[in-house]
C-alpha cells in the first residue's frame, strides 16, 4: 500500500518558474527520497534526506522535511522543459529496506 | 552493464498463461527489489532480496506471484495464471548493502488480454 499522498497531482508551469511539490506520509521514517520518472518507465534518484535533517540542496533542487507534520517538499528552481516528468517521494522505515512510494506529481514545464 | 537491465521490455499475454520477467542488477549490488506500477499510480513493493538471506515476500499480492534470485545475480519474477488485473509495469531496482538509494531498470510493461 502507498505510504502517503503527493500534491498537487498535476502541475503546469512556464520555463524559468519554480515548481514546488509536496509529499505527506503516515508513519515514522528513516529516510525520504525523491525520484523522477520519465515516460512512465524507470525511476531516477534525485535526492535523499535523513529523518534528522531538515533541508538539503542539490543543484536546482531543494528538499525540506518536517517530521512533526510528516511532510516533505521538493522545490525545483528555474525550471526547464527537460524537467517535465512525474516526481515521487519514497520513504523507508524501521529495518525494512523496501521503499513506500507516494502517488506522484506530474510536472509539465512549458517552453 | 552500467545499469539495471530488464527483459522483455514489453510482454503481451493471454489470461491464464504464465509469464516470466527477468532482471539483471548492477554488478556488486547485493539488494534487489521488485515493484509493480499500475497506470497513473505510484509503485507497489512486491519482494526484496538481500544477498543470500531469505527474501522479504511481504508485498506479493497472491500465491500466483513468485520470484527467485541466485546469489547476487539475476532475478526472475514469475506470474502464474495471469489475470487482467496483473496488467502493469513491473520495475526492478538494485542497491548496495549500506545505502538505500535504488537504481531502477526501465521496466517490463505487461498486458494481459
mmCIF file of C-alpha atoms in Angstrom:
data_model
loop_
_atom_site.group_PDB
_atom_site.id
_atom_site.type_symbol
_atom_site.label_atom_id
_atom_site.label_comp_id
_atom_site.label_asym_id
_atom_site.label_seq_id
_atom_site.Cartn_x
_atom_site.Cartn_y
_atom_site.Cartn_z
ATOM 1 C CA UNK A 1 0.000 0.000 0.000
ATOM 2 C CA UNK A 2 1.158 3.548 -0.573
ATOM 3 C CA UNK A 3 2.588 5.465 2.354
ATOM 4 C CA UNK A 4 1.045 8.781 1.532
ATOM 5 C CA UNK A 5 -0.053 11.340 -0.919
ATOM 6 C CA UNK A 6 1.547 13.995 -3.018
ATOM 7 C CA UNK A 7 0.093 17.253 -4.106
ATOM 8 C CA UNK A 8 -0.605 18.632 -6.455
ATOM 9 C CA UNK A 9 -1.382 15.604 -8.622
ATOM 10 C CA UNK A 10 -0.500 17.706 -11.644
ATOM 11 C CA UNK A 11 1.380 20.965 -12.036
ATOM 12 C CA UNK A 12 1.915 23.030 -15.184
ATOM 13 C CA UNK A 13 4.324 25.982 -15.204
ATOM 14 C CA UNK A 14 6.309 28.118 -17.608
ATOM 15 C CA UNK A 15 10.003 27.570 -18.206
ATOM 16 C CA UNK A 16 12.048 29.603 -15.724
ATOM 17 C CA UNK A 17 9.445 29.449 -12.954
ATOM 18 C CA UNK A 18 9.903 27.491 -9.745
ATOM 19 C CA UNK A 19 7.976 24.271 -9.118
ATOM 20 C CA UNK A 20 7.017 23.081 -5.638
ATOM 21 C CA UNK A 21 5.684 19.610 -4.904
ATOM 22 C CA UNK A 22 4.570 18.310 -1.526
ATOM 23 C CA UNK A 23 4.533 14.844 -0.030
ATOM 24 C CA UNK A 24 2.857 13.561 3.108
ATOM 25 C CA UNK A 25 3.454 10.226 4.780
ATOM 26 C CA UNK A 26 1.851 8.289 7.590
ATOM 27 C CA UNK A 27 4.450 6.609 9.788
ATOM 28 C CA UNK A 28 7.869 7.431 11.242
ATOM 29 C CA UNK A 29 10.672 7.058 8.712
ATOM 30 C CA UNK A 30 14.421 6.593 8.412
ATOM 31 C CA UNK A 31 14.875 8.436 5.143
ATOM 32 C CA UNK A 32 12.823 10.188 2.496
ATOM 33 C CA UNK A 33 13.867 10.226 -1.128
ATOM 34 C CA UNK A 34 12.622 11.915 -4.259
ATOM 35 C CA UNK A 35 12.663 10.160 -7.627
ATOM 36 C CA UNK A 36 11.841 11.310 -11.138
ATOM 37 C CA UNK A 37 10.128 9.172 -13.763
ATOM 38 C CA UNK A 38 10.045 9.987 -17.448
ATOM 39 C CA UNK A 39 7.519 8.446 -19.817
ATOM 40 C CA UNK A 40 6.141 6.001 -17.224
ATOM 41 C CA UNK A 41 9.241 3.805 -17.162
ATOM 42 C CA UNK A 42 12.362 3.703 -14.978
ATOM 43 C CA UNK A 43 12.842 5.976 -11.987
ATOM 44 C CA UNK A 44 15.905 8.098 -11.343
ATOM 45 C CA UNK A 45 17.018 9.001 -7.828
ATOM 46 C CA UNK A 46 17.205 12.757 -7.208
ATOM 47 C CA UNK A 47 17.940 13.352 -3.548
ATOM 48 C CA UNK A 48 17.814 11.660 -0.126
ATOM 49 C CA UNK A 49 17.111 13.392 3.169
ATOM 50 C CA UNK A 50 17.523 11.635 6.512
ATOM 51 C CA UNK A 51 14.924 11.908 9.261
ATOM 52 C CA UNK A 52 17.275 14.036 11.379
ATOM 53 C CA UNK A 53 17.817 16.550 8.558
ATOM 54 C CA UNK A 54 15.512 19.464 7.824
ATOM 55 C CA UNK A 55 16.752 20.764 4.490
ATOM 56 C CA UNK A 56 19.022 19.613 1.692
ATOM 57 C CA UNK A 57 20.166 21.104 -1.591
ATOM 58 C CA UNK A 58 21.420 19.576 -4.807
ATOM 59 C CA UNK A 59 21.891 21.847 -7.807
ATOM 60 C CA UNK A 60 18.478 23.337 -8.620
ATOM 61 C CA UNK A 61 16.742 21.054 -6.129
ATOM 62 C CA UNK A 62 15.830 21.942 -2.574
ATOM 63 C CA UNK A 63 14.159 19.429 -0.279
ATOM 64 C CA UNK A 64 12.687 20.115 3.142
ATOM 65 C CA UNK A 65 11.481 17.608 5.707
ATOM 66 C CA UNK A 66 9.150 18.266 8.629
ATOM 67 C CA UNK A 67 8.897 15.075 10.667
ATOM 68 C CA UNK A 68 6.414 16.641 13.110
ATOM 69 C CA UNK A 69 3.981 17.156 10.229
ATOM 70 C CA UNK A 70 5.133 14.035 8.373
ATOM 71 C CA UNK A 71 5.637 16.041 5.217
ATOM 72 C CA UNK A 72 8.299 16.968 2.703
ATOM 73 C CA UNK A 73 8.544 19.395 -0.173
ATOM 74 C CA UNK A 74 10.619 19.403 -3.337
ATOM 75 C CA UNK A 75 11.431 22.740 -4.944
ATOM 76 C CA UNK A 76 12.858 22.878 -8.454
ATOM 77 C CA UNK A 77 14.168 26.329 -9.250
ATOM 78 C CA UNK A 78 14.455 27.900 -12.700
ATOM 79 C CA UNK A 79 12.592 25.017 -14.309
ATOM 80 C CA UNK A 80 13.375 23.757 -17.801
ATOM 81 C CA UNK A 81 11.288 21.888 -20.351
ATOM 82 C CA UNK A 82 13.512 18.856 -19.653
ATOM 83 C CA UNK A 83 12.204 18.798 -16.064
ATOM 84 C CA UNK A 84 8.846 17.604 -17.404
ATOM 85 C CA UNK A 85 8.275 14.255 -15.666
ATOM 86 C CA UNK A 86 6.485 12.578 -12.774
ATOM 87 C CA UNK A 87 8.037 13.101 -9.349
ATOM 88 C CA UNK A 88 7.622 10.633 -6.498
ATOM 89 C CA UNK A 89 8.575 10.734 -2.866
ATOM 90 C CA UNK A 90 9.558 7.441 -1.244
ATOM 91 C CA UNK A 91 10.187 6.509 2.369
ATOM 92 C CA UNK A 92 11.807 3.654 4.223
ATOM 93 C CA UNK A 93 11.274 2.847 7.882
ATOM 94 C CA UNK A 94 12.462 0.538 10.598
ATOM 95 C CA UNK A 95 14.631 -2.314 9.423
ATOM 96 C CA UNK A 96 12.768 -2.640 6.115
ATOM 97 C CA UNK A 97 14.710 -1.679 3.011
ATOM 98 C CA UNK A 98 11.850 -1.505 0.544
ATOM 99 C CA UNK A 99 10.577 1.930 -0.365
ATOM 100 C CA UNK A 100 6.991 3.056 0.035
ATOM 101 C CA UNK A 101 6.044 5.477 -2.705
ATOM 102 C CA UNK A 102 3.623 8.350 -2.877
ATOM 103 C CA UNK A 103 1.175 8.706 -5.733
ATOM 104 C CA UNK A 104 3.320 11.200 -7.635
ATOM 105 C CA UNK A 105 3.085 14.686 -9.123
ATOM 106 C CA UNK A 106 3.029 15.097 -12.890
ATOM 107 C CA UNK A 107 5.040 18.224 -13.697
ATOM 108 C CA UNK A 108 4.772 19.879 -17.099
ATOM 109 C CA UNK A 109 7.162 22.707 -17.918
ATOM 110 C CA UNK A 110 6.037 24.702 -20.919
ATOM 111 C CA UNK A 111 8.717 26.229 -23.150
ATOM 112 C CA UNK B 1 26.391 -3.423 -17.794
ATOM 113 C CA UNK B 2 26.202 0.040 -16.359
ATOM 114 C CA UNK B 3 22.620 -0.072 -15.184
ATOM 115 C CA UNK B 4 19.783 -2.384 -14.208
ATOM 116 C CA UNK B 5 18.575 -4.355 -17.200
ATOM 117 C CA UNK B 6 15.081 -5.835 -17.533
ATOM 118 C CA UNK B 7 13.642 -8.094 -20.172
ATOM 119 C CA UNK B 8 11.409 -8.250 -22.020
ATOM 120 C CA UNK B 9 10.550 -4.551 -22.265
ATOM 121 C CA UNK B 10 7.016 -5.421 -23.302
ATOM 122 C CA UNK B 11 5.005 -8.591 -22.856
ATOM 123 C CA UNK B 12 1.518 -9.303 -24.137
ATOM 124 C CA UNK B 13 -0.093 -12.494 -22.902
ATOM 125 C CA UNK B 14 -3.465 -14.157 -22.731
ATOM 126 C CA UNK B 15 -5.367 -14.528 -19.497
ATOM 127 C CA UNK B 16 -4.436 -17.760 -17.757
ATOM 128 C CA UNK B 17 -0.914 -18.020 -19.196
ATOM 129 C CA UNK B 18 2.247 -17.895 -17.097
ATOM 130 C CA UNK B 19 4.851 -15.168 -17.631
ATOM 131 C CA UNK B 20 8.443 -14.802 -16.519
ATOM 132 C CA UNK B 21 10.168 -11.440 -16.165
ATOM 133 C CA UNK B 22 13.916 -11.038 -15.825
ATOM 134 C CA UNK B 23 16.105 -8.529 -14.011
ATOM 135 C CA UNK B 24 19.900 -8.092 -14.192
ATOM 136 C CA UNK B 25 21.016 -5.850 -11.313
ATOM 137 C CA UNK B 26 24.041 -3.589 -11.248
ATOM 138 C CA UNK B 27 27.171 -5.640 -10.629
ATOM 139 C CA UNK B 28 28.104 -5.585 -6.955
ATOM 140 C CA UNK B 29 24.650 -4.603 -5.727
ATOM 141 C CA UNK B 30 23.589 -7.070 -3.068
ATOM 142 C CA UNK B 31 19.999 -5.871 -2.754
ATOM 143 C CA UNK B 32 17.328 -6.360 -5.426
ATOM 144 C CA UNK B 33 13.724 -5.215 -5.373
ATOM 145 C CA UNK B 34 10.628 -5.813 -7.490
ATOM 146 C CA UNK B 35 7.840 -3.241 -7.678
ATOM 147 C CA UNK B 36 4.599 -3.012 -9.635
ATOM 148 C CA UNK B 37 3.206 0.209 -11.066
ATOM 149 C CA UNK B 38 -0.327 0.393 -12.337
ATOM 150 C CA UNK B 39 -1.219 3.107 -14.839
ATOM 151 C CA UNK B 40 -1.024 6.581 -13.335
ATOM 152 C CA UNK B 41 -0.122 5.332 -9.877
ATOM 153 C CA UNK B 42 2.887 5.065 -7.606
ATOM 154 C CA UNK B 43 4.968 1.951 -7.133
ATOM 155 C CA UNK B 44 3.857 -1.002 -5.005
ATOM 156 C CA UNK B 45 6.525 -3.112 -3.355
ATOM 157 C CA UNK B 46 6.452 -6.816 -4.238
ATOM 158 C CA UNK B 47 9.592 -8.570 -2.982
ATOM 159 C CA UNK B 48 13.121 -7.810 -1.732
ATOM 160 C CA UNK B 49 16.298 -9.910 -1.877
ATOM 161 C CA UNK B 50 19.421 -9.161 0.158
ATOM 162 C CA UNK B 51 22.408 -11.363 -0.603
ATOM 163 C CA UNK B 52 21.784 -14.939 0.490
ATOM 164 C CA UNK B 53 19.244 -14.016 3.176
ATOM 165 C CA UNK B 54 15.649 -15.187 2.966
ATOM 166 C CA UNK B 55 13.689 -12.784 0.751
ATOM 167 C CA UNK B 56 11.051 -10.422 2.099
ATOM 168 C CA UNK B 57 7.936 -11.543 0.232
ATOM 169 C CA UNK B 58 5.503 -9.420 2.192
ATOM 170 C CA UNK B 59 4.364 -7.408 -0.858
ATOM 171 C CA UNK B 60 3.422 -10.301 -3.138
ATOM 172 C CA UNK B 61 -0.318 -9.890 -3.831
ATOM 173 C CA UNK B 62 -1.177 -13.581 -4.219
ATOM 174 C CA UNK B 63 0.373 -17.032 -4.423
ATOM 175 C CA UNK B 64 0.351 -16.694 -8.209
ATOM 176 C CA UNK B 65 3.369 -14.430 -7.820
ATOM 177 C CA UNK B 66 6.838 -15.773 -7.046
ATOM 178 C CA UNK B 67 10.411 -14.659 -7.529
ATOM 179 C CA UNK B 68 13.846 -16.211 -7.408
ATOM 180 C CA UNK B 69 17.363 -14.910 -7.230
ATOM 181 C CA UNK B 70 20.555 -16.919 -7.192
ATOM 182 C CA UNK B 71 23.153 -15.251 -5.001
ATOM 183 C CA UNK B 72 23.683 -11.660 -6.047
ATOM 184 C CA UNK B 73 22.866 -12.112 -9.713
ATOM 185 C CA UNK B 74 19.842 -12.305 -11.970
ATOM 186 C CA UNK B 75 16.312 -12.439 -10.608
ATOM 187 C CA UNK B 76 13.154 -13.716 -12.244
ATOM 188 C CA UNK B 77 9.594 -12.762 -11.306
ATOM 189 C CA UNK B 78 7.003 -15.338 -12.305
ATOM 190 C CA UNK B 79 3.276 -14.722 -12.508
ATOM 191 C CA UNK B 80 1.187 -17.851 -12.934
ATOM 192 C CA UNK B 81 -2.293 -17.970 -14.446
ATOM 193 C CA UNK B 82 -2.213 -14.278 -15.296
ATOM 194 C CA UNK B 83 -5.304 -12.140 -14.781
ATOM 195 C CA UNK B 84 -6.250 -8.852 -16.406
ATOM 196 C CA UNK B 85 -5.577 -7.010 -13.134
ATOM 197 C CA UNK B 86 -1.936 -8.101 -13.407
ATOM 198 C CA UNK B 87 -1.510 -5.667 -16.292
ATOM 199 C CA UNK B 88 1.060 -3.110 -15.139
ATOM 200 C CA UNK B 89 4.685 -2.084 -15.459
ATOM 201 C CA UNK B 90 6.953 -4.292 -13.362
ATOM 202 C CA UNK B 91 10.048 -2.475 -12.194
ATOM 203 C CA UNK B 92 13.224 -3.928 -10.762
ATOM 204 C CA UNK B 93 15.756 -1.986 -8.705
ATOM 205 C CA UNK B 94 19.071 -2.739 -7.041
ATOM 206 C CA UNK B 95 21.156 -1.076 -4.351
ATOM 207 C CA UNK B 96 24.283 -1.587 -2.318
ATOM 208 C CA UNK B 97 24.050 -3.116 1.139
ATOM 209 C CA UNK B 98 24.887 0.051 3.048
ATOM 210 C CA UNK B 99 22.999 2.719 1.119
ATOM 211 C CA UNK B 100 19.320 2.553 0.262
ATOM 212 C CA UNK B 101 19.426 4.572 -2.933
ATOM 213 C CA UNK B 102 17.770 2.357 -5.500
ATOM 214 C CA UNK B 103 18.671 2.195 -9.178
ATOM 215 C CA UNK B 104 15.797 1.209 -11.411
ATOM 216 C CA UNK B 105 15.535 -0.625 -14.668
ATOM 217 C CA UNK B 106 13.273 0.590 -17.471
ATOM 218 C CA UNK B 107 10.637 -1.951 -16.508
ATOM 219 C CA UNK B 108 8.572 -4.605 -18.258
ATOM 220 C CA UNK B 109 5.146 -3.500 -19.457
ATOM 221 C CA UNK B 110 2.822 -6.488 -19.055
ATOM 222 C CA UNK B 111 -0.508 -6.533 -20.836
ATOM 223 C CA UNK B 112 -2.908 -9.378 -20.100
ATOM 224 C CA UNK B 113 -5.641 -9.707 -22.689
#
